[in-house]
Short mmCIF file of C-alpha atoms in Angstrom, two decimals:
data_model
loop_
_atom_site.label_atom_id
_atom_site.label_comp_id
_atom_site.label_asym_id
_atom_site.label_seq_id
_atom_site.Cartn_x
_atom_site.Cartn_y
_atom_site.Cartn_z
CA MET A 1 -15.21 2.06 -16.38
CA THR A 2 -13.46 0.03 -13.75
CA VAL A 3 -13.60 3.02 -11.42
CA ALA A 4 -17.32 3.35 -12.01
CA ARG A 5 -17.86 -0.33 -11.27
CA THR A 6 -15.86 -0.08 -8.07
CA LEU A 7 -17.73 3.00 -6.85
CA LEU A 8 -21.06 1.37 -7.62
CA ALA A 9 -19.98 -1.73 -5.74
CA LEU A 10 -18.90 0.29 -2.74
CA ALA A 11 -22.11 2.32 -2.79
CA PHE A 12 -24.15 -0.89 -2.86
CA CYS A 13 -22.05 -2.31 -0.07
CA ILE A 14 -22.72 0.70 2.14
CA THR A 15 -26.49 0.53 1.46
CA ALA A 16 -26.69 -3.20 1.99
CA GLY A 17 -24.63 -3.02 5.15
CA ALA A 18 -27.31 -0.93 6.83
CA VAL A 19 -29.74 -3.85 6.42
CA SER A 20 -27.64 -6.96 6.82
CA ALA A 21 -23.99 -7.96 6.74
CA GLU A 22 -24.72 -11.13 4.71
CA PRO A 23 -25.74 -9.46 1.41
CA THR A 24 -22.50 -7.46 1.55
CA ARG A 25 -20.43 -10.61 1.28
CA THR A 26 -22.47 -12.14 -1.54
CA ALA A 27 -23.22 -9.09 -3.72
CA LEU A 28 -19.78 -7.59 -4.22
CA PRO A 29 -17.62 -8.80 -7.10
CA PRO A 30 -14.15 -10.21 -6.44
CA THR A 31 -11.98 -7.16 -5.74
CA ILE A 32 -8.27 -6.49 -6.02
CA ALA A 33 -6.09 -3.70 -4.67
CA ILE A 34 -2.76 -2.97 -6.34
CA ILE A 35 0.05 -1.23 -4.47
CA ILE A 36 2.94 0.18 -6.47
CA ASP A 37 6.06 0.30 -4.30
CA ASP A 38 9.29 2.29 -4.74
CA MET A 39 7.56 5.43 -5.94
CA GLY A 40 9.66 8.60 -6.03
CA HIS A 41 12.57 7.66 -8.28
CA SER A 42 11.11 7.63 -11.78
CA LEU A 43 9.24 10.75 -12.84
CA ALA A 44 8.06 9.37 -16.19
CA GLU A 45 6.64 6.07 -14.89
CA GLY A 46 5.34 7.80 -11.77
CA LYS A 47 3.30 10.22 -13.86
CA ARG A 48 1.92 7.38 -15.97
CA LEU A 49 0.79 5.55 -12.83
CA ALA A 50 -0.70 8.67 -11.28
CA ASN A 51 -2.69 9.31 -14.44
CA LEU A 52 -4.18 5.83 -14.82
CA ASP A 53 -7.97 5.84 -14.45
CA GLN A 54 -8.06 3.03 -11.90
CA PRO A 55 -7.81 3.62 -8.11
CA LEU A 56 -4.27 2.42 -7.46
CA THR A 57 -2.42 2.81 -4.18
CA LEU A 58 1.06 4.30 -4.56
CA ALA A 59 3.73 3.69 -1.89
CA PHE A 60 6.45 6.38 -1.82
CA LEU A 61 9.98 6.09 -0.52
CA PRO A 62 10.82 9.07 1.70
CA TYR A 63 13.05 11.93 0.51
CA ARG A 64 13.46 10.71 -3.06
CA ARG A 65 13.83 13.23 -5.83
CA HIS A 66 10.25 13.05 -7.12
CA THR A 67 8.39 11.82 -4.02
CA ASP A 68 6.79 15.15 -3.10
CA SER A 69 5.67 16.22 -6.58
CA LEU A 70 4.43 12.77 -7.61
CA ALA A 71 2.53 12.22 -4.36
CA ARG A 72 0.74 15.53 -4.86
CA LEU A 73 -0.08 14.71 -8.47
CA ALA A 74 -1.28 11.23 -7.54
CA HIS A 75 -3.51 12.60 -4.80
CA LYS A 76 -5.11 15.02 -7.27
CA GLN A 77 -5.71 12.07 -9.57
CA HIS A 78 -7.54 10.20 -6.77
CA LYS A 79 -4.82 7.71 -5.97
CA GLU A 80 -4.17 6.61 -2.39
CA ILE A 81 -0.78 7.50 -0.90
CA MET A 82 1.41 5.39 1.37
CA LEU A 83 4.82 5.65 3.00
CA HIS A 84 7.05 2.84 1.74
CA ALA A 85 9.18 2.64 4.89
CA PRO A 86 12.71 1.28 4.29
CA MET A 87 13.57 -1.52 6.73
CA ALA A 88 16.70 -3.62 7.17
CA ASN A 89 16.95 -6.76 5.06
CA THR A 90 18.85 -10.02 5.39
CA ARG A 91 21.08 -9.29 2.36
CA ASN A 92 22.46 -5.97 3.61
CA TYR A 93 21.09 -4.00 0.67
CA GLY A 94 21.32 -0.25 1.24
CA LEU A 95 18.16 1.44 2.48
CA GLY A 96 18.80 5.05 1.57
CA PRO A 97 17.42 7.93 3.64
CA GLY A 98 14.72 7.13 6.18
CA GLY A 99 15.90 3.56 6.77
CA LEU A 100 15.04 1.64 9.96
CA THR A 101 17.74 -0.71 11.23
CA PRO A 102 18.18 -3.10 14.20
CA ASP A 103 21.00 -1.03 15.71
CA MET A 104 18.66 1.90 16.37
CA ASP A 105 17.34 2.58 19.84
CA GLU A 106 13.66 3.35 20.28
CA GLN A 107 14.00 7.12 20.06
CA SER A 108 16.07 6.99 16.87
CA MET A 109 13.67 4.59 15.23
CA VAL A 110 10.58 6.57 16.22
CA THR A 111 12.08 9.89 15.12
CA THR A 112 13.18 8.45 11.76
CA LEU A 113 9.75 6.93 11.14
CA ARG A 114 7.88 10.06 12.21
CA ARG A 115 9.93 12.32 9.94
CA ALA A 116 9.44 9.93 7.04
CA LEU A 117 5.69 10.00 7.57
CA GLN A 118 5.74 13.79 7.71
CA SER A 119 7.62 13.95 4.42
CA ILE A 120 4.89 12.20 2.38
CA PRO A 121 1.99 14.47 1.37
CA HIS A 122 -1.50 13.02 1.88
CA VAL A 123 -0.17 9.81 3.46
CA GLN A 124 -2.84 7.31 4.53
CA GLY A 125 -0.91 4.12 5.10
CA VAL A 126 2.48 2.45 5.51
CA ASN A 127 4.12 -0.67 4.18
CA ASN A 128 7.65 -2.02 4.47
CA HIS A 129 10.31 -1.57 1.80
CA MET A 130 12.41 -4.73 1.99
CA GLY A 131 12.48 -5.49 5.74
CA SER A 132 13.19 -9.22 5.67
CA LEU A 133 15.44 -8.72 8.72
CA LEU A 134 13.61 -6.08 10.73
CA THR A 135 10.07 -7.40 10.29
CA GLN A 136 11.09 -10.65 12.03
CA GLN A 137 12.14 -8.78 15.18
CA LEU A 138 9.51 -8.17 17.81
CA GLN A 139 11.10 -5.22 19.64
CA PRO A 140 11.63 -2.95 16.60
CA MET A 141 8.18 -3.82 15.28
CA ASP A 142 6.69 -2.92 18.64
CA TRP A 143 8.37 0.50 18.48
CA VAL A 144 7.20 1.02 14.89
CA MET A 145 3.59 0.11 15.59
CA LYS A 146 3.45 2.08 18.82
CA GLU A 147 4.35 5.16 16.78
CA LEU A 148 1.99 4.36 13.90
CA PHE A 149 -0.87 3.84 16.35
CA ARG A 150 -0.82 7.58 17.07
CA TYR A 151 -1.86 8.49 13.52
CA PRO A 152 -4.76 7.74 11.16
CA VAL A 153 -2.77 5.29 9.03
CA TYR A 154 -3.10 1.63 8.19
CA PHE A 155 -0.25 -0.86 7.82
CA ILE A 156 0.26 -3.40 5.05
CA ASP A 157 2.76 -6.17 5.67
CA SER A 158 4.56 -6.58 2.33
CA ARG A 159 5.62 -9.96 3.74
CA THR A 160 9.06 -10.07 2.23
CA ILE A 161 9.75 -13.03 4.50
CA ALA A 162 7.33 -15.69 5.74
CA SER A 163 8.37 -15.26 9.39
CA SER A 164 7.40 -11.57 9.53
CA VAL A 165 5.68 -10.50 12.74
CA ALA A 166 4.88 -6.99 11.47
CA GLY A 167 1.23 -7.64 10.69
CA ASP A 168 0.63 -9.42 13.99
CA VAL A 169 2.15 -6.56 15.98
CA ALA A 170 0.11 -4.02 14.00
CA ALA A 171 -3.05 -5.98 14.79
CA ALA A 172 -2.10 -6.11 18.48
CA TYR A 173 -1.99 -2.29 18.42
CA ARG A 174 -5.40 -2.25 16.69
CA ILE A 175 -3.91 -0.65 13.61
CA PRO A 176 -5.95 -1.50 10.50
CA THR A 177 -3.77 -4.07 8.78
CA MET A 178 -3.71 -6.50 5.87
CA THR A 179 -1.07 -8.59 4.12
CA ARG A 180 0.21 -8.74 0.56
CA ASP A 181 -1.07 -11.74 -1.38
CA VAL A 182 0.90 -11.62 -4.65
CA PHE A 183 4.07 -9.92 -5.90
CA LEU A 184 3.47 -9.01 -9.54
CA ASP A 185 6.86 -8.27 -11.03
CA HIS A 186 9.89 -9.65 -9.22
CA GLU A 187 10.72 -10.95 -12.69
CA GLN A 188 10.44 -8.09 -15.14
CA THR A 189 8.93 -9.77 -18.17
CA GLU A 190 5.43 -9.42 -19.57
CA GLU A 191 4.95 -13.19 -19.40
CA PHE A 192 5.80 -13.34 -15.70
CA ILE A 193 3.66 -10.31 -14.82
CA ASP A 194 0.74 -11.79 -16.74
CA ARG A 195 1.05 -15.03 -14.79
CA GLN A 196 1.16 -13.18 -11.46
CA PHE A 197 -1.71 -10.86 -12.40
CA LYS A 198 -3.86 -13.87 -13.23
CA LEU A 199 -2.86 -15.42 -9.90
CA LEU A 200 -3.99 -12.21 -8.14
CA ILE A 201 -7.38 -12.44 -9.85
CA LYS A 202 -7.61 -16.15 -8.95
CA ARG A 203 -6.96 -15.34 -5.28
CA ALA A 204 -9.62 -12.63 -5.37
CA ARG A 205 -12.14 -15.05 -6.86
CA GLU A 206 -11.31 -17.64 -4.20
CA ASN A 207 -11.27 -15.29 -1.19
CA GLY A 208 -13.38 -12.31 -2.26
CA SER A 209 -10.42 -9.94 -2.43
CA ALA A 210 -6.64 -9.89 -2.78
CA ILE A 211 -3.73 -7.44 -2.62
CA GLY A 212 -0.97 -7.32 -5.22
CA ILE A 213 2.29 -5.39 -5.09
CA GLY A 214 4.18 -4.16 -8.14
CA HIS A 215 6.85 -1.59 -8.95
CA PRO A 216 7.19 1.35 -11.34
CA HIS A 217 9.06 -0.61 -14.00
CA LYS A 218 8.18 0.26 -17.57
CA VAL A 219 7.09 -3.31 -18.30
CA THR A 220 4.77 -3.24 -15.28
CA VAL A 221 3.22 0.11 -16.18
CA ASP A 222 2.79 -1.01 -19.80
CA TYR A 223 1.02 -4.15 -18.59
CA LEU A 224 -1.29 -2.29 -16.19
CA GLU A 225 -2.21 0.29 -18.82
CA LYS A 226 -3.25 -2.53 -21.13
CA HIS A 227 -4.93 -4.93 -18.70
CA LEU A 228 -6.58 -2.89 -15.94
CA PRO A 229 -9.30 -1.65 -18.33
CA THR A 230 -10.26 -5.30 -19.00
CA LEU A 231 -11.15 -6.05 -15.37
CA ASP A 232 -14.81 -5.07 -15.78
CA GLU A 233 -15.43 -7.65 -18.48
CA GLN A 234 -13.85 -10.28 -16.21
CA GLY A 235 -16.21 -9.36 -13.38
CA ILE A 236 -13.35 -8.05 -11.20
CA ALA A 237 -13.45 -4.76 -9.29
CA ILE A 238 -10.44 -2.73 -8.18
CA ALA A 239 -10.22 -0.57 -5.05
CA THR A 240 -7.69 1.38 -3.04
CA VAL A 241 -6.26 -0.34 0.00
CA SER A 242 -8.55 1.57 2.36
CA GLY A 243 -11.51 0.71 0.12
CA LEU A 244 -10.60 -2.96 0.24
CA TRP A 245 -10.21 -2.82 4.02
CA ALA A 246 -13.67 -1.26 4.33
CA MET A 247 -15.16 -4.02 2.20
CA ARG A 248 -13.55 -6.64 4.43
CA ASN A 249 -14.79 -4.90 7.56
CA GLY A 250 -18.46 -4.20 6.94
CA ASN A 251 -17.83 -0.72 5.52
CA ARG A 252 -16.95 0.73 8.88
CA GLU A 253 -14.60 3.69 9.03
CA MET A 254 -11.00 2.94 9.92
CA PHE A 255 -10.87 5.80 12.43
CA ALA A 256 -13.43 7.84 14.31
CA GLU A 257 -13.21 11.59 13.88
CA GLY A 258 -10.69 13.03 16.33
CA GLU A 259 -9.49 9.59 17.38
CA LYS A 260 -5.97 10.02 16.04
CA GLN A 261 -3.31 12.72 15.93
CA ALA A 262 -2.96 14.39 12.54
CA ILE A 263 0.35 13.99 10.74
CA ARG A 264 2.05 17.37 10.58
CA PRO A 265 3.55 17.81 7.10
CA ALA A 266 7.24 18.62 6.96
CA PHE A 267 9.99 18.92 4.32
CA ALA A 268 7.36 19.45 1.65
CA LYS A 269 6.01 22.37 -0.33
CA LYS A 270 2.53 23.62 0.33
CA ASP A 271 -0.26 22.81 -2.15
#
């Protein structure tokens, strides 16, 4: 039912937008988008997320054991797919394959990013995995965004550190971009997730929309299975990231047809 509400809201938004931009802002319910990071490791929780009725956005780490199969399943279940691009952090945590680090030159960084994009079936956007070190650095972010600008993808700044410049550089390259508002589950208890989920809804009520980021922990998936179906009765809509971007931008398309270079799939089985 949440999906139906969201689709009706979007349909109304498109119709109203043809007449006036003002009704669009007043008629739509507060709307949230939820990104689930770190997809590709857990098959069981990944399947549960892919099979939820609501239009979640799932961010996949490149080259993980279940990334390809889960991304294909999620796409079939009408979820939106992102690359969760590993970026260097201030605590020296390992990045795994596809990581972007400050010691890379431009060609190495671009090649690594491009191959990671190509490895994710049906990819429509990118956000940073960790990145508290790299997203503060202007030169690497310039290289990243110059590459992303070539493709029909948006960028979400996970904002793992307040001094991130990633979103600003993306905007300078005219890449559709937004920023995470709330982390849902950096403490893995139902009580904490409930508090953060309510904060996400509060932000959406205050600002019209808000973006939350969670992870495929069992406690998180259990919570979402239970609470996402209650959004309708709270007067809250849920959308994919691209749907939320459209609502914030007068329902215009992110990219004109033929404007961007298609991402050539690689390292993945055919549908």
